[in-house]
PDB file of C-alpha atoms in Angstrom:
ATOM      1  CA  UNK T   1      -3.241 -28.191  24.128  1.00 59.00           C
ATOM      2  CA  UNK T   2      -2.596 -24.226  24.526  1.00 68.00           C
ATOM      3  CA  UNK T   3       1.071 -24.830  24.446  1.00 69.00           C
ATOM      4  CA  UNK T   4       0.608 -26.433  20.682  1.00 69.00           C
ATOM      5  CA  UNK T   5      -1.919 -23.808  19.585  1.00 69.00           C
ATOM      6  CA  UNK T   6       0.920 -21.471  20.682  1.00 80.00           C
ATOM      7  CA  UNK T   7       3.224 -23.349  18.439  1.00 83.00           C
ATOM      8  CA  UNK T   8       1.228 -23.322  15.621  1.00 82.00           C
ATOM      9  CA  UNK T   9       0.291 -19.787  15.898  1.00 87.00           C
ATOM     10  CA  UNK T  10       3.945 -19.012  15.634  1.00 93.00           C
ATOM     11  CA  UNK T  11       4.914 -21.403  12.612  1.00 94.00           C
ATOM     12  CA  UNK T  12       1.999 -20.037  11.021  1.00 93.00           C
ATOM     13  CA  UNK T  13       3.121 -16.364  11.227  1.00 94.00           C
ATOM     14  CA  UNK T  14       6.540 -17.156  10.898  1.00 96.00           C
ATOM     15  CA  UNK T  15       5.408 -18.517   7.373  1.00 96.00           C
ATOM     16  CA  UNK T  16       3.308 -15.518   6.625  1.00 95.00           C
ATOM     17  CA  UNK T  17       6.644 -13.012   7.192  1.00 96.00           C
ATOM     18  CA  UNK T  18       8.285 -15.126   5.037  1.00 97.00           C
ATOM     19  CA  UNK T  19       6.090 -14.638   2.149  1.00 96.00           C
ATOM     20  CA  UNK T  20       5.802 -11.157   3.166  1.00 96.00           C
ATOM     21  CA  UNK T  21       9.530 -10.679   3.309  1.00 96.00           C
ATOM     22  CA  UNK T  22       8.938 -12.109  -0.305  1.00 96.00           C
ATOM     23  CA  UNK T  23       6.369  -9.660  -1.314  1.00 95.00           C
ATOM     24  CA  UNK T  24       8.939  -7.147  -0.241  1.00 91.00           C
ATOM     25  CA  UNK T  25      11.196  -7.796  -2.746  1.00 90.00           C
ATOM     26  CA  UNK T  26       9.081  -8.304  -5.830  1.00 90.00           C
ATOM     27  CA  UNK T  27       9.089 -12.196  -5.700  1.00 95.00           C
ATOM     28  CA  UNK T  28       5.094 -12.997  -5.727  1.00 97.00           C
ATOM     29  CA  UNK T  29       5.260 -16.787  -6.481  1.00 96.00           C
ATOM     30  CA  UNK T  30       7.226 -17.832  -3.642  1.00 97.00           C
ATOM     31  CA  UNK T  31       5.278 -15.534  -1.635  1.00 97.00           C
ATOM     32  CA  UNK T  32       2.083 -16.879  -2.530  1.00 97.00           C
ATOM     33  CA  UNK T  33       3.323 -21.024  -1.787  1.00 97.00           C
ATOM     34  CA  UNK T  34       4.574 -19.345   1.892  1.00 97.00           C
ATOM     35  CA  UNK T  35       1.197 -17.898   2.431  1.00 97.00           C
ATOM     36  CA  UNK T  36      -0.701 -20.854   1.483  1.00 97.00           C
ATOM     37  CA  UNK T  37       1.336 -22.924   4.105  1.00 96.00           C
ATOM     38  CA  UNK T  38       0.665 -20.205   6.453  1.00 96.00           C
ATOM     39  CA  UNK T  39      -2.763 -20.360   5.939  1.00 96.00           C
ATOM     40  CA  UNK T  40      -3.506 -23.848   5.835  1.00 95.00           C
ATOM     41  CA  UNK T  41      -1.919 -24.288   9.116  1.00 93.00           C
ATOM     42  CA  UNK T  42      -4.502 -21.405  10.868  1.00 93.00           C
ATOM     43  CA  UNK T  43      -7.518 -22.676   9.455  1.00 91.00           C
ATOM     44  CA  UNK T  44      -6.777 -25.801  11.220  1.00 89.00           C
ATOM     45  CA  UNK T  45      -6.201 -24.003  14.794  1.00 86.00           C
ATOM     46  CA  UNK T  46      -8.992 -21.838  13.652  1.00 88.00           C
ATOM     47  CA  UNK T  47      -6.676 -18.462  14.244  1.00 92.00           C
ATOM     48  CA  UNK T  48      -8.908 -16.214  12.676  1.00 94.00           C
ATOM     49  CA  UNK T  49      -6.758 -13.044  13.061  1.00 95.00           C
ATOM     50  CA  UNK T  50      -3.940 -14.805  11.777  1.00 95.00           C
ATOM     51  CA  UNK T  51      -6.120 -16.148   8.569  1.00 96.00           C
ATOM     52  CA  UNK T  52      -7.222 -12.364   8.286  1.00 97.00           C
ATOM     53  CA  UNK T  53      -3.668 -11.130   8.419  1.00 97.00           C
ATOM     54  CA  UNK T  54      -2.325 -13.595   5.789  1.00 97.00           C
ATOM     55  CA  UNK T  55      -5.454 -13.161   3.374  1.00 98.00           C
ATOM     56  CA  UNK T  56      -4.582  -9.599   3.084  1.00 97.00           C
ATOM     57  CA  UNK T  57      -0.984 -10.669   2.197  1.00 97.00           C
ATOM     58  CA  UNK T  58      -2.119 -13.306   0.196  1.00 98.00           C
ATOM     59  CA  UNK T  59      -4.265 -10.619  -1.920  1.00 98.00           C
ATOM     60  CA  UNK T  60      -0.887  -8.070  -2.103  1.00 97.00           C
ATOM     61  CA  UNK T  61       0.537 -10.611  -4.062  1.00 97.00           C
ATOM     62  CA  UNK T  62      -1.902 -11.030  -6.599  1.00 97.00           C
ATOM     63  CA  UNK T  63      -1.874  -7.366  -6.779  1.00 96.00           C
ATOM     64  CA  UNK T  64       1.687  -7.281  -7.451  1.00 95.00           C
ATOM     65  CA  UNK T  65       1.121 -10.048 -10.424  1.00 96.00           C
ATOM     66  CA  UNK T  66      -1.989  -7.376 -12.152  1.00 95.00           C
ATOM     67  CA  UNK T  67      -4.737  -9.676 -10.740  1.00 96.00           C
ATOM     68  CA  UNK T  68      -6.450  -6.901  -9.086  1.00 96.00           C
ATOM     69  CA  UNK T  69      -9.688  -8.365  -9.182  1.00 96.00           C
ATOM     70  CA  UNK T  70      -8.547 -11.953  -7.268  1.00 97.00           C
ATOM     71  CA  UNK T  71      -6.489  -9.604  -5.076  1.00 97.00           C
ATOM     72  CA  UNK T  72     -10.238  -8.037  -4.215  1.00 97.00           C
ATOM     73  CA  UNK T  73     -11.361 -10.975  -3.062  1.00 97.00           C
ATOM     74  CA  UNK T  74      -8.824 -11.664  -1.164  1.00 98.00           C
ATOM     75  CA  UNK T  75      -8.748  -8.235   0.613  1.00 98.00           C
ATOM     76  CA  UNK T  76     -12.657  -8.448   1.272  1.00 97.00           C
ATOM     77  CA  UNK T  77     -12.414 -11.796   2.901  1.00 97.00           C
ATOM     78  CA  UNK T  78     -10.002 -10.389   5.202  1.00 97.00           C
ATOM     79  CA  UNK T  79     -11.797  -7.534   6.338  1.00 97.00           C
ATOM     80  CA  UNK T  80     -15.063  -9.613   6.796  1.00 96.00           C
ATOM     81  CA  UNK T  81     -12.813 -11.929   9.146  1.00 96.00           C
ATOM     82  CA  UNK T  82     -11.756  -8.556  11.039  1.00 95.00           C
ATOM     83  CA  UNK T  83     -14.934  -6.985  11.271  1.00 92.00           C
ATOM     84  CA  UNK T  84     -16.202  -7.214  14.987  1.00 87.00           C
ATOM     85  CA  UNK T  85     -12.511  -7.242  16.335  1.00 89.00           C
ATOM     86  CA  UNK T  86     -10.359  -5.264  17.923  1.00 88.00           C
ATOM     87  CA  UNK T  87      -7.857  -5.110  15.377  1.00 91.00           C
ATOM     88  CA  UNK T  88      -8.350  -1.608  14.358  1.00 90.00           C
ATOM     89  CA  UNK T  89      -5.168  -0.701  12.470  1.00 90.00           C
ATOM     90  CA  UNK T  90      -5.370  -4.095  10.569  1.00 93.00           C
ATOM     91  CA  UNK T  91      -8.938  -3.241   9.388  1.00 95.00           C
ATOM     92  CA  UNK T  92      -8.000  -0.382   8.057  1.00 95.00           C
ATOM     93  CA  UNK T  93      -4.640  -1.854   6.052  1.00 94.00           C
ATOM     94  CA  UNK T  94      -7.696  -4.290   4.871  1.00 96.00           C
ATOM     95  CA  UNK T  95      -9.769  -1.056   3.678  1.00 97.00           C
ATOM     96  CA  UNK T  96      -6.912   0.283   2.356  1.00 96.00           C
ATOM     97  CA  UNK T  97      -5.929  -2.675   0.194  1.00 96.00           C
ATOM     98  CA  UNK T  98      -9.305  -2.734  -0.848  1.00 97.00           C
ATOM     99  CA  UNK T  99      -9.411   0.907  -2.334  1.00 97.00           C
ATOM    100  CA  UNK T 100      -6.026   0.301  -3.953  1.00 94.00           C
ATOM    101  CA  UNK T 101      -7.608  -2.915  -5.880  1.00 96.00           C
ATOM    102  CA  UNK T 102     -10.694  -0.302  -6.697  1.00 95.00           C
ATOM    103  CA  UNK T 103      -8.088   2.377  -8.054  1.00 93.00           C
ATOM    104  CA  UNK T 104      -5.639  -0.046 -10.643  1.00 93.00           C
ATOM    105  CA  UNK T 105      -9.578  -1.045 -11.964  1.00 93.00           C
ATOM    106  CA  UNK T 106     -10.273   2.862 -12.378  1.00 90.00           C
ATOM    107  CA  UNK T 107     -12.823   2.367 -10.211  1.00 92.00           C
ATOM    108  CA  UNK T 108     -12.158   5.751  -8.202  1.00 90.00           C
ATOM    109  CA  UNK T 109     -15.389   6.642  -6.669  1.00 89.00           C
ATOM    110  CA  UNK T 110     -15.610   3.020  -4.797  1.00 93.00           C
ATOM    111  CA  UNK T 111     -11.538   4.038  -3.804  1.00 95.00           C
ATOM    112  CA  UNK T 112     -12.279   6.952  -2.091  1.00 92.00           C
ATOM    113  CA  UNK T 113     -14.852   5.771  -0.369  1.00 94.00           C
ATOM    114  CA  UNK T 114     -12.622   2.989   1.007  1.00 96.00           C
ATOM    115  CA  UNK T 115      -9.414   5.231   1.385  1.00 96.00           C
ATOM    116  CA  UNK T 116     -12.165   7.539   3.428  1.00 95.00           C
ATOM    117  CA  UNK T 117     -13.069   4.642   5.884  1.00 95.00           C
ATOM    118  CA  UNK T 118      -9.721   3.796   6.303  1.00 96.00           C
ATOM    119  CA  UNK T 119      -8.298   7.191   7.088  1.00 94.00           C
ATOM    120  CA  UNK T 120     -11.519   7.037   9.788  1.00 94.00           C
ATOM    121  CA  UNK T 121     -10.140   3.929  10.990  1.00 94.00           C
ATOM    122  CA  UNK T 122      -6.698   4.402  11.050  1.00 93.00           C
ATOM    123  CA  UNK T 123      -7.318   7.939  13.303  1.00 91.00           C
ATOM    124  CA  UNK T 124      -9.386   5.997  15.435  1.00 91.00           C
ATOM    125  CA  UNK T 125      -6.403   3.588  16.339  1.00 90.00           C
ATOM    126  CA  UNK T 126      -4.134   6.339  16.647  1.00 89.00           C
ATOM    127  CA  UNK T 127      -2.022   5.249  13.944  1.00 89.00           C
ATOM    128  CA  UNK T 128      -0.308   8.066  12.457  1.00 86.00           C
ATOM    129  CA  UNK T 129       1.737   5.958   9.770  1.00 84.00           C
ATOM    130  CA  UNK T 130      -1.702   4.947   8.743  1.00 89.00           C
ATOM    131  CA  UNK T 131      -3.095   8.151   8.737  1.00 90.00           C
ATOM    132  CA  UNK T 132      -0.436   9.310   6.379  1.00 88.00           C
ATOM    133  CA  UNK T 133      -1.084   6.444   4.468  1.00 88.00           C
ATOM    134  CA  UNK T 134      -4.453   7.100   4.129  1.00 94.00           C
ATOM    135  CA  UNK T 135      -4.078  10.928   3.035  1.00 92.00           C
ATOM    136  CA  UNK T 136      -1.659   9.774   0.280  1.00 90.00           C
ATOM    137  CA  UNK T 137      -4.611   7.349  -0.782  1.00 92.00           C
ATOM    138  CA  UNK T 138      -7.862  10.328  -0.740  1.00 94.00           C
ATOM    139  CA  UNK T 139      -5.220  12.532  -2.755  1.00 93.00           C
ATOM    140  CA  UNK T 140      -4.292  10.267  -5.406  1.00 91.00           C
ATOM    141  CA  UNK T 141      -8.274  10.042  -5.859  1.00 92.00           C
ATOM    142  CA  UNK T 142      -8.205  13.775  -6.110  1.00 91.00           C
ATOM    143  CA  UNK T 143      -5.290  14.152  -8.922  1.00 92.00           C
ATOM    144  CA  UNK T 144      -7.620  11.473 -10.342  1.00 90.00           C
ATOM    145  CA  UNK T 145     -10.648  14.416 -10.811  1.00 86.00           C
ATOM    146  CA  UNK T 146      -7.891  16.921 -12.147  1.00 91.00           C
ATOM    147  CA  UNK T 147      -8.171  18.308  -8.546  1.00 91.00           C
ATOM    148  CA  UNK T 148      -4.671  18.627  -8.421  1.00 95.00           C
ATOM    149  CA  UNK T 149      -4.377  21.686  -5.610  1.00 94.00           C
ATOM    150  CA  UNK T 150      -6.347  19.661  -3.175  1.00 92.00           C
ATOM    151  CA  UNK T 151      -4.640  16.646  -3.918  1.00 95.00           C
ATOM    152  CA  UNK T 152      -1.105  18.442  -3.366  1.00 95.00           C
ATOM    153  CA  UNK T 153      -2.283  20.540   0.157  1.00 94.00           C
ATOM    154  CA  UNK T 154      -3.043  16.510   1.164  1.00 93.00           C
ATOM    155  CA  UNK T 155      -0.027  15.324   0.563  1.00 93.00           C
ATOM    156  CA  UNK T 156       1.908  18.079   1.967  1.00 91.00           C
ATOM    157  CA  UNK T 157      -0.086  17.664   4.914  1.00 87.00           C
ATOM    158  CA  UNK T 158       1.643  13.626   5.038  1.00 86.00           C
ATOM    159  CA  UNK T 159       5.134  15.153   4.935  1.00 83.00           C
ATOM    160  CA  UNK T 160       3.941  17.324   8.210  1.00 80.00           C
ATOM    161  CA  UNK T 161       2.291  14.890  10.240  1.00 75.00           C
ATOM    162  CA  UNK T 162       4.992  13.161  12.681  1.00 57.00           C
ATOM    163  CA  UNK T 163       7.933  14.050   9.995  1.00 66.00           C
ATOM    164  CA  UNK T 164      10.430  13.495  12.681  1.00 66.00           C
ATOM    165  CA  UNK T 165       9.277   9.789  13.082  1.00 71.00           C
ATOM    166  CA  UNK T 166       8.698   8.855   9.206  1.00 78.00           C
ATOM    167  CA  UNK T 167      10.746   6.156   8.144  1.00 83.00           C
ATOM    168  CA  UNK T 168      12.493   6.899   4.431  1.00 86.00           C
ATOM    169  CA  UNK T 169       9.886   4.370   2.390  1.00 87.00           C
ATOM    170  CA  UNK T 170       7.187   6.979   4.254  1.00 85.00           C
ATOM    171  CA  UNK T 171       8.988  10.302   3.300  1.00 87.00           C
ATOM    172  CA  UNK T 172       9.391   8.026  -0.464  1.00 90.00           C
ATOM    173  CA  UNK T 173       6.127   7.002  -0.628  1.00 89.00           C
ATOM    174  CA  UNK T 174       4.877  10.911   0.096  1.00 90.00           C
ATOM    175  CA  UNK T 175       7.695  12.169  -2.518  1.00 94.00           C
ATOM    176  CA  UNK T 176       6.061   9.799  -5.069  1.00 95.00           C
ATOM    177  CA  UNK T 177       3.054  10.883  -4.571  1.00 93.00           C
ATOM    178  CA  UNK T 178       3.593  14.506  -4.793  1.00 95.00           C
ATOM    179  CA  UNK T 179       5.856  14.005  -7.801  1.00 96.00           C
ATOM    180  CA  UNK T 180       2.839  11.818  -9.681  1.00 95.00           C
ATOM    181  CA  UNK T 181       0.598  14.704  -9.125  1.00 96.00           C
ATOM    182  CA  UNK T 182       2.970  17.466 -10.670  1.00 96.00           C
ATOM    183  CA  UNK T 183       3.905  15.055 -13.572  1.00 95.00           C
ATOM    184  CA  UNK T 184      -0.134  14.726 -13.969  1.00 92.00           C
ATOM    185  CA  UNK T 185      -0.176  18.362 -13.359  1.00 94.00           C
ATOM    186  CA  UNK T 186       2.338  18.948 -16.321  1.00 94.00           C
ATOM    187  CA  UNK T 187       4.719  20.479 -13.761  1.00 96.00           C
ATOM    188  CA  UNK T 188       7.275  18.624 -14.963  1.00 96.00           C
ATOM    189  CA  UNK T 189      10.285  20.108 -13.194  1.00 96.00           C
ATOM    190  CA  UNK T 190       8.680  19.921  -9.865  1.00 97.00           C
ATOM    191  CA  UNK T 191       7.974  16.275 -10.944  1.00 97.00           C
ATOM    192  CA  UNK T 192      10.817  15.315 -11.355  1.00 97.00           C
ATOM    193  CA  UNK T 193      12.607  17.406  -8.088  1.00 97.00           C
ATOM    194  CA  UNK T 194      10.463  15.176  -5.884  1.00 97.00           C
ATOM    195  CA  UNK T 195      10.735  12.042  -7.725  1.00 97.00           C
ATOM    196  CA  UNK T 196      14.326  12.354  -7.418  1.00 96.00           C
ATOM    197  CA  UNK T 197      13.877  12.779  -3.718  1.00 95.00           C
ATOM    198  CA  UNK T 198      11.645   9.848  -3.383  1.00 95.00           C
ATOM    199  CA  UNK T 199      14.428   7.772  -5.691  1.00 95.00           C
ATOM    200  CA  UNK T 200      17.380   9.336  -3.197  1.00 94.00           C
ATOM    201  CA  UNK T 201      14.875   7.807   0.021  1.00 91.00           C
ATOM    202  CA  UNK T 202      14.104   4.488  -1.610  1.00 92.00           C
ATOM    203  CA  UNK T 203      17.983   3.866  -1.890  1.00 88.00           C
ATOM    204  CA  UNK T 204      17.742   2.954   1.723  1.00 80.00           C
ATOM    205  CA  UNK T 205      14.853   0.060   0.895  1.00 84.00           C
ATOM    206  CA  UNK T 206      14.508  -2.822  -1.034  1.00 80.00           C
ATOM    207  CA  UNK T 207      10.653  -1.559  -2.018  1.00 85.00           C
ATOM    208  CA  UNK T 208      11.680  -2.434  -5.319  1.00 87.00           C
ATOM    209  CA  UNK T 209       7.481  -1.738  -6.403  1.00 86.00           C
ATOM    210  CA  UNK T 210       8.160   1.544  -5.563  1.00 91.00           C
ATOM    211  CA  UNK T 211      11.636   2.056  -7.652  1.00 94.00           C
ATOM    212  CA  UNK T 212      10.128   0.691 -10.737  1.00 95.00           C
ATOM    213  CA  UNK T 213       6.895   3.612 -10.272  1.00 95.00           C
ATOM    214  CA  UNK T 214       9.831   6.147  -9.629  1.00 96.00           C
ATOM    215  CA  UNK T 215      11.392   5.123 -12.805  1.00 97.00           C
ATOM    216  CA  UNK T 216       8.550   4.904 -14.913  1.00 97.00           C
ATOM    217  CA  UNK T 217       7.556   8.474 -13.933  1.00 97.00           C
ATOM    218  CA  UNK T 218      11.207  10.111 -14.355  1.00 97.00           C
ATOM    219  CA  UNK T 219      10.567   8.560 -17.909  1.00 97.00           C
ATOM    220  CA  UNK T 220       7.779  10.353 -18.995  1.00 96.00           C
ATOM    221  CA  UNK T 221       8.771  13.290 -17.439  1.00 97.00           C
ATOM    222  CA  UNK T 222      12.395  13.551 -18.943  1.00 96.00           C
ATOM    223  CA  UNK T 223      10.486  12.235 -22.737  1.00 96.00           C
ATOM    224  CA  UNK T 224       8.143  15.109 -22.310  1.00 95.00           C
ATOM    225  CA  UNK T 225      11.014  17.718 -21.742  1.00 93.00           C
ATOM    226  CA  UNK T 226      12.457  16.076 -25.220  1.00 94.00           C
ATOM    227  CA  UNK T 227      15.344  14.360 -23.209  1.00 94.00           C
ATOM    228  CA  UNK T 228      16.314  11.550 -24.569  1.00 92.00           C
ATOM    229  CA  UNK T 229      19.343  10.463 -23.186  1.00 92.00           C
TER     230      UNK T 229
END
């Protein structure tokens, strides 16, 4: 008996990574039939974590089609599976997802508060790629208000925090960040210096989410400087 819960804990995530390996790579309906094999086969063995971890998936897909608001769901059920656990670092991915779903529906009081708890929770766990996560999340809200010096001294802080262990999509996903703020900012050369750093770091990834945001910024930025070409 435990040796075929074992076995169907394992073909279970081995489905979920490949969904997620198609999430990676921008291909959300493939991802989405994975993940629903992955999670019919948990709720059979009852493998709650594993349900938890492939809800949250599950709902990153939907947020990658624009269906923030089933993505929501998907995120909360997640978290309410992980509350009571000692999955620390995967409660706060859930939190986080949840405040991104808030932000794309503007609703940026409800995403701080969740990018708040999961910056708590992520510290707690001693997860400093979380943690630098987090900040990234709490300054977008910021640049949100127009509080675009506080947002900036955040996100600065990200580059700071373990630099010397940051993988490139975490040194792309700061440069992004800082570069949305100075194109929000109207800074539009600084804008574009560290959007052109986060487009030089994403060459090294297949976070193809993330190209398409670089491009869309370096397009407004280069149309406000009149530059067509």
């Amino acid at each position: 008996q435990t040796e075929l819960l074992l076995l169907s804990a394992l073909q279970s995530a081995s489905l979920r990574w490949t969904g997620v390996s198609y999430l990676r790579i921008a291909m959300f309906t493939p991802a989405l039939e994975y993940l629903a094999k992955a999670k019919a086969l948990a709720e059979i063995e009852d493998l709650q974590i594993e349900t938890a971890k492939i809800l949250k998936a599950s709902g990153d897909a939907y947020f990658g089609l624009g269906e923030f608001q089933t993505a929501l769901q998907y995120y909360r059920e997640s978290l309410r599976l992980l509350e009571g656990t000692e999955e620390g670092s995967e409660r706060a991915a859930a939190l986080m997802s949840i405040a991104g779903a808030h932000k794309e529906q503007r609703g940026f009081n409800q995403a701080r508060i969740y990018f708040e708890h999961a910056l708590a929770a992520y510290k707690h766990a001693g997860n400093t790629v979380g943690v630098r996560k987090a900040l990234i999340g709490v300054a977008e809200m910021y640049a949100e208000q127009d509080r675009f010096d506080m947002a900036l001294e955040l996100l600065f802080a990200t580059i700071d925090i373990s630099a010397q262990d940051a993988t490139q999509l975490e040194k792309a996903q700061a440069y992004l960040a800082i570069g949305e703020v100075y194109c929000r900012a109207e800074r539009t050369d600084k804008a574009i210096d560290y959007l052109l750093r986060a487009e030089k770091a994403l060459q090294e990834t297949q976070a193809m989410t993330h190209q398409a945001k670089v491009y869309e910024l370096l397009t407004q930025c280069y149309k406000s400087k009149g530059d067509t070409e």
